[in-house]
Short mmCIF file of C-alpha atoms and ligand atoms in Angstrom, two decimals:
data_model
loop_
_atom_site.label_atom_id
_atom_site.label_comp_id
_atom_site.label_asym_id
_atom_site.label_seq_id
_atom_site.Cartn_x
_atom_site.Cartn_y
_atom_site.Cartn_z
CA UNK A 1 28.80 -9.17 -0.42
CA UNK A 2 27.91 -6.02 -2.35
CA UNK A 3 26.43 -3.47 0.04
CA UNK A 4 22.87 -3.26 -1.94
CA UNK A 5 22.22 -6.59 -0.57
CA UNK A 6 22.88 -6.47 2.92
CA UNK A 7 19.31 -5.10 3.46
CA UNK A 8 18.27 -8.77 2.51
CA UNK A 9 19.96 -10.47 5.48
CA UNK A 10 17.45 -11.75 7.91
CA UNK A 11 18.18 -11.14 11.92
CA UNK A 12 15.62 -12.78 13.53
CA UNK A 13 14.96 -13.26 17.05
CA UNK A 14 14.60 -16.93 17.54
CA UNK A 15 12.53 -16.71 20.42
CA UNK A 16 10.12 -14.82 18.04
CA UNK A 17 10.23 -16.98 15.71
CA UNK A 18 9.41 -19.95 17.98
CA UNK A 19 6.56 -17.95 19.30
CA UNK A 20 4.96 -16.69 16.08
CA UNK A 21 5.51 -20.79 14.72
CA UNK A 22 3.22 -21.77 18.28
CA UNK A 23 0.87 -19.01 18.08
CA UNK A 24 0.28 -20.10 14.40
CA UNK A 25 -0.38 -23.66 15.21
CA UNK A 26 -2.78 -22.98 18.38
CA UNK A 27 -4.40 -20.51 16.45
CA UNK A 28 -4.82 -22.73 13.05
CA UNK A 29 -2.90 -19.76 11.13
CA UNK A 30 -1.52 -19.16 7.79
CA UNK A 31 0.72 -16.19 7.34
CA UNK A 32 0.92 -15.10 3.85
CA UNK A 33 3.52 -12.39 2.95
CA UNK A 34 4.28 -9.94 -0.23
CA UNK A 35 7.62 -10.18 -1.62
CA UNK A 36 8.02 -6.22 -0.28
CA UNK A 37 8.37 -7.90 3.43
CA UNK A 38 11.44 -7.85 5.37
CA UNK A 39 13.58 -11.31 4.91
CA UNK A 40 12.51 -12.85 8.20
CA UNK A 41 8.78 -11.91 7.49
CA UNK A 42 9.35 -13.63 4.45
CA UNK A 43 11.03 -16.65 5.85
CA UNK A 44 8.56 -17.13 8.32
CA UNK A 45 5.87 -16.84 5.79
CA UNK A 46 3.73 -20.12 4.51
CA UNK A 47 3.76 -18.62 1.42
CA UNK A 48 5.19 -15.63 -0.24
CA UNK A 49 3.56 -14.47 -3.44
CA UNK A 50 2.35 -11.02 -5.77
CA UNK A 51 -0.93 -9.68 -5.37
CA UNK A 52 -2.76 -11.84 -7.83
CA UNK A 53 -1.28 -15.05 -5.86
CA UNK A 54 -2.20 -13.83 -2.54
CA UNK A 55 -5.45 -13.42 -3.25
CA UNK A 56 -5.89 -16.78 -5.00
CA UNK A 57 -4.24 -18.50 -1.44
CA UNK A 58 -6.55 -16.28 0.88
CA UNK A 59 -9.81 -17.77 -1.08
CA UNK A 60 -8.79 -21.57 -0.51
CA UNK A 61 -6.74 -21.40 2.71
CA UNK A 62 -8.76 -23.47 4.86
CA UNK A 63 -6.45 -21.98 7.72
CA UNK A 64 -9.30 -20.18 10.56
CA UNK A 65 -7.13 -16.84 10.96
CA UNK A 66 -5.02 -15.44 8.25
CA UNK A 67 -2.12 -12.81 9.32
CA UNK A 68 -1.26 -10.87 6.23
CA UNK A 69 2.24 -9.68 6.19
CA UNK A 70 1.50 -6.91 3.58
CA UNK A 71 -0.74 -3.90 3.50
CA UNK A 72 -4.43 -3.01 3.90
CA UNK A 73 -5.97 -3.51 1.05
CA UNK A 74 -4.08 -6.95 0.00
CA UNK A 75 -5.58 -7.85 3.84
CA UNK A 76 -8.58 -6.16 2.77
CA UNK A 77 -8.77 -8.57 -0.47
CA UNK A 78 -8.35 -11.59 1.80
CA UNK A 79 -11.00 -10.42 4.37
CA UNK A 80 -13.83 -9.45 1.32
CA UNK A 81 -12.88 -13.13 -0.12
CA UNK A 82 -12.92 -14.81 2.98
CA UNK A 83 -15.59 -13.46 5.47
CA UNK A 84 -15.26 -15.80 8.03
CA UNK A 85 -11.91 -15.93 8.52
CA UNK A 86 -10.30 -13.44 10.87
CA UNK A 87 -7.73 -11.73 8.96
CA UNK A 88 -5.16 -9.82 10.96
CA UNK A 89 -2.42 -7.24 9.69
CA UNK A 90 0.22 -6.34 11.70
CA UNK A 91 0.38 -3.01 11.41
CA UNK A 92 -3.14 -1.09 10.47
CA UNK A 93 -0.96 1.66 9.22
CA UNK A 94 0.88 -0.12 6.19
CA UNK A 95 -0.95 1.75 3.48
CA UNK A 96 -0.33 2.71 0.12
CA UNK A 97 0.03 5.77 -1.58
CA UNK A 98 -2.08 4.71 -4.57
CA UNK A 99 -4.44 3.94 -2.79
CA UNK A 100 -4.43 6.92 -0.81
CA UNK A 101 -4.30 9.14 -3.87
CA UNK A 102 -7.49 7.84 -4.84
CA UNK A 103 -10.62 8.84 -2.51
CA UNK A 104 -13.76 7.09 -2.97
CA UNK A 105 -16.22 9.72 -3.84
CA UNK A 106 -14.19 11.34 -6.08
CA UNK A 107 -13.52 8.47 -7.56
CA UNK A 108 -17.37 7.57 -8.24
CA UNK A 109 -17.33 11.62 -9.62
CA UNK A 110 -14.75 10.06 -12.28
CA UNK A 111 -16.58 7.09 -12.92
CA UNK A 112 -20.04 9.07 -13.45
CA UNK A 113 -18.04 11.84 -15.95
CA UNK A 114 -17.22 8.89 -18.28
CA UNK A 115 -20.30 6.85 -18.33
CA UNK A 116 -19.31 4.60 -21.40
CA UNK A 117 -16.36 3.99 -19.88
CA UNK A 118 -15.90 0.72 -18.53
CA UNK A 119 -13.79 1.22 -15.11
CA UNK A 120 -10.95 -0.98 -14.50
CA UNK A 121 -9.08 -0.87 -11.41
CA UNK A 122 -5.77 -1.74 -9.79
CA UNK A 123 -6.20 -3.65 -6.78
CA UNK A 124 -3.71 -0.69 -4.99
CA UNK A 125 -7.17 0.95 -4.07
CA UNK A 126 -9.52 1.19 -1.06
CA UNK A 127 -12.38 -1.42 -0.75
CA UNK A 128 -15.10 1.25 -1.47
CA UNK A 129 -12.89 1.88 -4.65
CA UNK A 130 -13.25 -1.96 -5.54
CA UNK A 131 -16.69 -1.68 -4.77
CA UNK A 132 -17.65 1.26 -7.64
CA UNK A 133 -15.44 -0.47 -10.23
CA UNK A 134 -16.37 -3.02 -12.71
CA UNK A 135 -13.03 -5.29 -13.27
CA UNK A 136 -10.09 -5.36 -10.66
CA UNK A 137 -6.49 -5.79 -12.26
CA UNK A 138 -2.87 -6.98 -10.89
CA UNK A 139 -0.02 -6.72 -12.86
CA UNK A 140 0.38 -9.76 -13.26
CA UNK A 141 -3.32 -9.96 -14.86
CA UNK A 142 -4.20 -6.85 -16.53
CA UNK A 143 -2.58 -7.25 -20.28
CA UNK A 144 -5.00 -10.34 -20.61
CA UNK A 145 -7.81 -9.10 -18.74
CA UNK A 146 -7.68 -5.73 -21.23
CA UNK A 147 -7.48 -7.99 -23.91
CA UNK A 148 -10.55 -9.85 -23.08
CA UNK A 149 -12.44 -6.41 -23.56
CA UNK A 150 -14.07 -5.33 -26.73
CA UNK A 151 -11.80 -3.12 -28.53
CA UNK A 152 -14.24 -0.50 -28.93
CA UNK A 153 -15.12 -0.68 -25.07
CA UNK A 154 -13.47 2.66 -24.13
CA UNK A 155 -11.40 2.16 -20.55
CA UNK A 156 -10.90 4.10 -17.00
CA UNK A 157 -8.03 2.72 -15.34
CA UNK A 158 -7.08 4.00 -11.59
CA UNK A 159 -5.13 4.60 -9.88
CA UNK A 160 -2.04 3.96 -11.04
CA UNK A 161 -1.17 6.83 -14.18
CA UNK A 162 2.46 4.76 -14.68
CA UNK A 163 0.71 1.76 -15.13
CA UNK A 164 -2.24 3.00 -17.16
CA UNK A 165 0.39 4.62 -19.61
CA UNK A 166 2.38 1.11 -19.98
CA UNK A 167 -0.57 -0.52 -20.30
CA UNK A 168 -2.46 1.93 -22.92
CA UNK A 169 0.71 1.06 -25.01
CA UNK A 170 1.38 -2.15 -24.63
CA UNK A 171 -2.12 -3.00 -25.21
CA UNK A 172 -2.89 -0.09 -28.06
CA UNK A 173 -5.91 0.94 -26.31
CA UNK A 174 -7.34 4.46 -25.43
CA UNK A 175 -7.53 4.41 -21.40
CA UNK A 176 -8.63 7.49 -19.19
CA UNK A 177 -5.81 7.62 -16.87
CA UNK A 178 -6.32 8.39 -12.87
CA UNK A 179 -3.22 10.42 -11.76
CA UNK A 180 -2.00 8.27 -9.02
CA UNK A 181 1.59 7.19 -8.00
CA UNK A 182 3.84 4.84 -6.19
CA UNK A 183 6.07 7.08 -4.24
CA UNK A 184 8.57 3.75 -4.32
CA UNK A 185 8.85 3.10 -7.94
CA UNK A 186 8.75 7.14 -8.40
CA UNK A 187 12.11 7.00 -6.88
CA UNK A 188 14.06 5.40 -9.40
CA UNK A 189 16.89 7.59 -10.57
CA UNK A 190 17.58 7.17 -14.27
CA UNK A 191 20.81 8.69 -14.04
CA UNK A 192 21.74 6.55 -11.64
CA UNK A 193 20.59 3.66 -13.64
CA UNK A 194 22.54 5.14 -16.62
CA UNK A 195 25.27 4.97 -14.55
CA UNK A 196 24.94 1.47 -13.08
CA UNK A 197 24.27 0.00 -16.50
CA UNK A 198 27.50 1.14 -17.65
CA UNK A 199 29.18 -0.24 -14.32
CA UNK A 200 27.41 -3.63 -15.25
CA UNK A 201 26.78 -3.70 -19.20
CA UNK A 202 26.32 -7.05 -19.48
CA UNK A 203 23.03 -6.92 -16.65
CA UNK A 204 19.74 -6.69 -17.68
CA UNK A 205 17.37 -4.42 -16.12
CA UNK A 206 14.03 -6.18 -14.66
CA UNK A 207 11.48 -2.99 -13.39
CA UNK A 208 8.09 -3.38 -12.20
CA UNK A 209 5.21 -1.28 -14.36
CA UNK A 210 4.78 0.94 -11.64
CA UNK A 211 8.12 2.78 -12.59
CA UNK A 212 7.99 5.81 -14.69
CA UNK A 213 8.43 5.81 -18.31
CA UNK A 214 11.48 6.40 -18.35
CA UNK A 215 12.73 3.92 -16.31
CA UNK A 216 10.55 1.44 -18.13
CA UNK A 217 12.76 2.73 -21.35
CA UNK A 218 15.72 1.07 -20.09
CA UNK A 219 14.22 -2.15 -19.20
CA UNK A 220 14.85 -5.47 -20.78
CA UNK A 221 11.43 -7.20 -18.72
CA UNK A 222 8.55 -5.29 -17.66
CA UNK A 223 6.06 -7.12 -15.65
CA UNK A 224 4.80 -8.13 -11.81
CA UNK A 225 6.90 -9.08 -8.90
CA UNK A 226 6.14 -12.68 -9.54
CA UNK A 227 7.37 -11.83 -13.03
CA UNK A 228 10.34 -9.86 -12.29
CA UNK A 229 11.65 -13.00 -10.02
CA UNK A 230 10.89 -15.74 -12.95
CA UNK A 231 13.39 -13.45 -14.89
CA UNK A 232 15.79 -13.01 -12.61
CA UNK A 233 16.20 -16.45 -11.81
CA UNK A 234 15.93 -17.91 -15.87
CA UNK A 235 17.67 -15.25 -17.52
CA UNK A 236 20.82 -16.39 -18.81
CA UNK A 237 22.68 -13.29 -17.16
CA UNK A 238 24.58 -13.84 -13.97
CA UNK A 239 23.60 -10.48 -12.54
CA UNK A 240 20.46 -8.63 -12.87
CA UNK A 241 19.48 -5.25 -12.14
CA UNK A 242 16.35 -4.87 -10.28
CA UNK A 243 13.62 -2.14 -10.60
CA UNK A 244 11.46 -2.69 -7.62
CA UNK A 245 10.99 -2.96 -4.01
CA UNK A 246 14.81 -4.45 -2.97
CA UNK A 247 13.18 -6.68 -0.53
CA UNK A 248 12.17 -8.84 -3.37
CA UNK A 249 15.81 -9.40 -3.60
CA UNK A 250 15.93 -11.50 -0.67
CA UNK A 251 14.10 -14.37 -2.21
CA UNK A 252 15.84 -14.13 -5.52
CA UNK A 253 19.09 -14.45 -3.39
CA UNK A 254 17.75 -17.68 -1.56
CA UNK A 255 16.50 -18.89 -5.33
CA UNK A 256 19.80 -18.84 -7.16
CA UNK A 257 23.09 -17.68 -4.55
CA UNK A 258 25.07 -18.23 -7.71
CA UNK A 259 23.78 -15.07 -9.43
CA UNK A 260 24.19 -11.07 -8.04
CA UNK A 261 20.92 -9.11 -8.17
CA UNK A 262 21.45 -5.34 -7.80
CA UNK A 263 18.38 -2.76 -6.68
CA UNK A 264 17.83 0.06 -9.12
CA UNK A 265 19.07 3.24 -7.72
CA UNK A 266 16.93 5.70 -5.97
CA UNK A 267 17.67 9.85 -6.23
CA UNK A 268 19.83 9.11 -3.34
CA UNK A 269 22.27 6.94 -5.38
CA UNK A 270 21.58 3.61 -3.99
CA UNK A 271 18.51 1.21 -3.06
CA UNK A 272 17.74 2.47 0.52
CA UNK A 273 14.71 5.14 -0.50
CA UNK A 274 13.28 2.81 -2.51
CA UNK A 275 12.27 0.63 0.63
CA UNK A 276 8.45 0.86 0.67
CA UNK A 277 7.62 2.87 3.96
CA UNK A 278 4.02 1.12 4.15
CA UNK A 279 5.12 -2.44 4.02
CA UNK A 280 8.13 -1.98 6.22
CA UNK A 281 6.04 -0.81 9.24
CA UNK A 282 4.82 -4.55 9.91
CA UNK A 283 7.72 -6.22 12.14
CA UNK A 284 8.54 -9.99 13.50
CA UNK A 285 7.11 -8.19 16.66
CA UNK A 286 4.13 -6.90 15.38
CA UNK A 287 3.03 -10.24 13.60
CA UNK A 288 3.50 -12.06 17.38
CA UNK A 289 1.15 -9.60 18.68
CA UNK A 290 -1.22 -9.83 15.72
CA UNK A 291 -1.45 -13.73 16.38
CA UNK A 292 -1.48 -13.70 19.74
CA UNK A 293 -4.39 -10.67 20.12
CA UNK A 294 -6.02 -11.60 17.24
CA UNK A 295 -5.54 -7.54 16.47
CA UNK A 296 -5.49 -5.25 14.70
CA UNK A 297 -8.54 -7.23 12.62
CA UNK A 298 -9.85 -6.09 9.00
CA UNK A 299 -13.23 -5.80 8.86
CA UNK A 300 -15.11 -4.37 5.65
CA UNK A 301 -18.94 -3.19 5.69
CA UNK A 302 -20.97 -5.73 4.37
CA UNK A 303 -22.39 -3.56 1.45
CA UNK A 304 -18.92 -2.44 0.25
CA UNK A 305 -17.92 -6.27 0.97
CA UNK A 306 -20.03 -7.33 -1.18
CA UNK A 307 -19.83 -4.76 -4.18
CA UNK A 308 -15.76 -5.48 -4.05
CA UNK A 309 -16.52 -9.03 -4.65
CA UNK A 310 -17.94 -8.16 -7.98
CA UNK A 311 -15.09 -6.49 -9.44
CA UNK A 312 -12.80 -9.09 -7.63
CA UNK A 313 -14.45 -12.33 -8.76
CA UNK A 314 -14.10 -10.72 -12.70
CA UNK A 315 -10.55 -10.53 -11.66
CA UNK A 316 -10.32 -13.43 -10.54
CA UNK A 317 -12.51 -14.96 -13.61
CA UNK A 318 -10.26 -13.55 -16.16
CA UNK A 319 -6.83 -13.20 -15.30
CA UNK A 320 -4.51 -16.26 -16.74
CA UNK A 321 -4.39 -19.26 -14.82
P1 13P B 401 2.58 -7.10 -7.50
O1 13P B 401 1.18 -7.47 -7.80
O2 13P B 401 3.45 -7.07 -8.73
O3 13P B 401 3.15 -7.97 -6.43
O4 13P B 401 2.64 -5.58 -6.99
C1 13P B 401 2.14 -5.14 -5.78
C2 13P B 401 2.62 -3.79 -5.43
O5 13P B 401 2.18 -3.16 -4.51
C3 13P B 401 3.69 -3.24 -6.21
O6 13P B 401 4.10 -2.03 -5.66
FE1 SF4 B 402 1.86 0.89 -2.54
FE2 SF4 B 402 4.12 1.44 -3.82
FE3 SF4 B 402 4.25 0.31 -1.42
FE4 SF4 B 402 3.37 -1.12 -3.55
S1 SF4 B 402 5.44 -0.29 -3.22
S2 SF4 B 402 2.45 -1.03 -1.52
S3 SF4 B 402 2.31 0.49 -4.71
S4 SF4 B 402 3.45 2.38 -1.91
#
């Protein structure tokens, strides 16, 4: 097996897993994980999904506990669209640096500079964020959400800046960009995927719209995690090079064995640094404990709660079925 895929192997303790699988059941559980998530969080999972999906399954899971296996503000989404349900996240740390580049009151400060504007925000933010914005995007959602705004609406998007750029041009509108990053899909080395694309010239490249410009340059599909894996697994092409979290890998692997799916490299040369820090702090461990405490919980003030269901339910109104 090529060494960029070894990361995907699951080694789970099966006394864990027999313990998280009982604690779900006595606890009337559903564990819903990312596609970042290591392979035996994912395995575990009831369902596995991008952020647009895992939102849609927190609103209807009639489950009384949900343990998210992502980070805090996908469990935050679940908790402000699901109040009574005790959402748990393994690990209270798994953050994200979008959404940490992106500070509530300064963000209102932007909002009030551009008061035409309307503001349209990546669900990578804070709650309070969701709260002072008027339409919530995924990437999954937001080419058909923009295009659902007049075209003489001018646009704020946060916090994303790589995003906002693809989506200014794929969309032809003006946006006011927020300067934000992923520190992941930052990482990508282009040289290194010069390289690789030689070493493989019949692979397409499939990159998330988080990437850099020009990383998107030398992609053959832009578009969401759910998106990237529909490629992988329909394209044509035996092997596929991946632009995105490599843990995504592990259920393209499971999907089609047949096929070899290769992680874009990182400014190290291979996949390893482009292993999201945030998501990988939740362990097999840490979800046991999160079921069996009922901790760490998200809670969200009731006032924010309630302004991030705004801008959610749009979301949730608009984006494509
Ligand atoms: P998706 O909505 O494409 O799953 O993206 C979530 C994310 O955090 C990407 O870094
Ligand atoms: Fe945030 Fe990037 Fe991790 Fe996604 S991959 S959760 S955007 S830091």
């Amino acid at each position: 097996m090529d060494a960029r895929l070894n990361m995907t192997a699951s080694s789970a303790d099966a006394n864990i897993v027999s313990e998280i699988m009982r604690l779900k059941k006595e606890r009337n559980a559903v564990i819903l994980a990312h596609y970042y998530q290591s392979a035996d969080i994912q395995n575990i999972a009831d369902f596995v999904g991008d952020s647009l999906d895992l939102s849609r399954k927190a609103a209807a899971t009639d489950a009384e506990v949900i343990a998210f296996c992502g980070v805090k503000f996908m469990a935050e989404v679940a908790k402000i669209l699901s109040p009574q349900k005790t959402v748990v996240l393994p690990d209270l740390k798994a953050g994200c640096s979008l959404e940490d580049s992106c500070p509530p009151d300064e963000f209102a400060m932007f909002r009030a500079a551009h008061p035409d504007h309307i503001a349209l925000t990546y669900i990578n933010c804070s709650a309070a964020v969701k709260a002072h914005s008027d339409i919530i995007v995924t990437s999954s959602s937001a080419e058909h959400i923009i295009n659902q705004i007049p075209r003489d609406k001018p646009i704020l998007f946060a916090p994303d800046r790589h995003l906002g750029a693809y989506l200014a041009r794929i969309t032809g509108r003006d946006m006011v960009l927020w300067q934000g990053t992923c520190i992941v899909h930052e990482n990508f080395s282009e040289v290194e995927l010069i390289k690789l694309k030689a070493e493989y010239p019949e692979a397409p490249v499939a990159a998330h719209p988080e990437c850099p410009g020009h990383i998107l340059d030398h992609a053959d599909y832009v578009g969401a995690t759910s998106g990237i894996l529909k490629y992988a697994l329909s394209s044509p092409s035996q092997t596929i090079i991946v632009a995105t979290e490599p843990n995504i890998i592990h259920t393209m692997q499971k999907q089609a064995p047949h096929k070899l799916f290769i992680g874009a490299p990182g400014m190290d040369g291979n996949c390893n640094c482009n292993i999201c820090p945030f998501m990988a702090l939740n362990t097999m461990d840490k979800l046991r404990l999160s079921l069996r405490d009922l901790e760490p919980r998200i809670e969200v003030p009731e006032a924010v709660r309630v302004g991030a269901l705004r801008s959610l339910h749009a979301m949730l109104a608009m984006a494509p079925k």
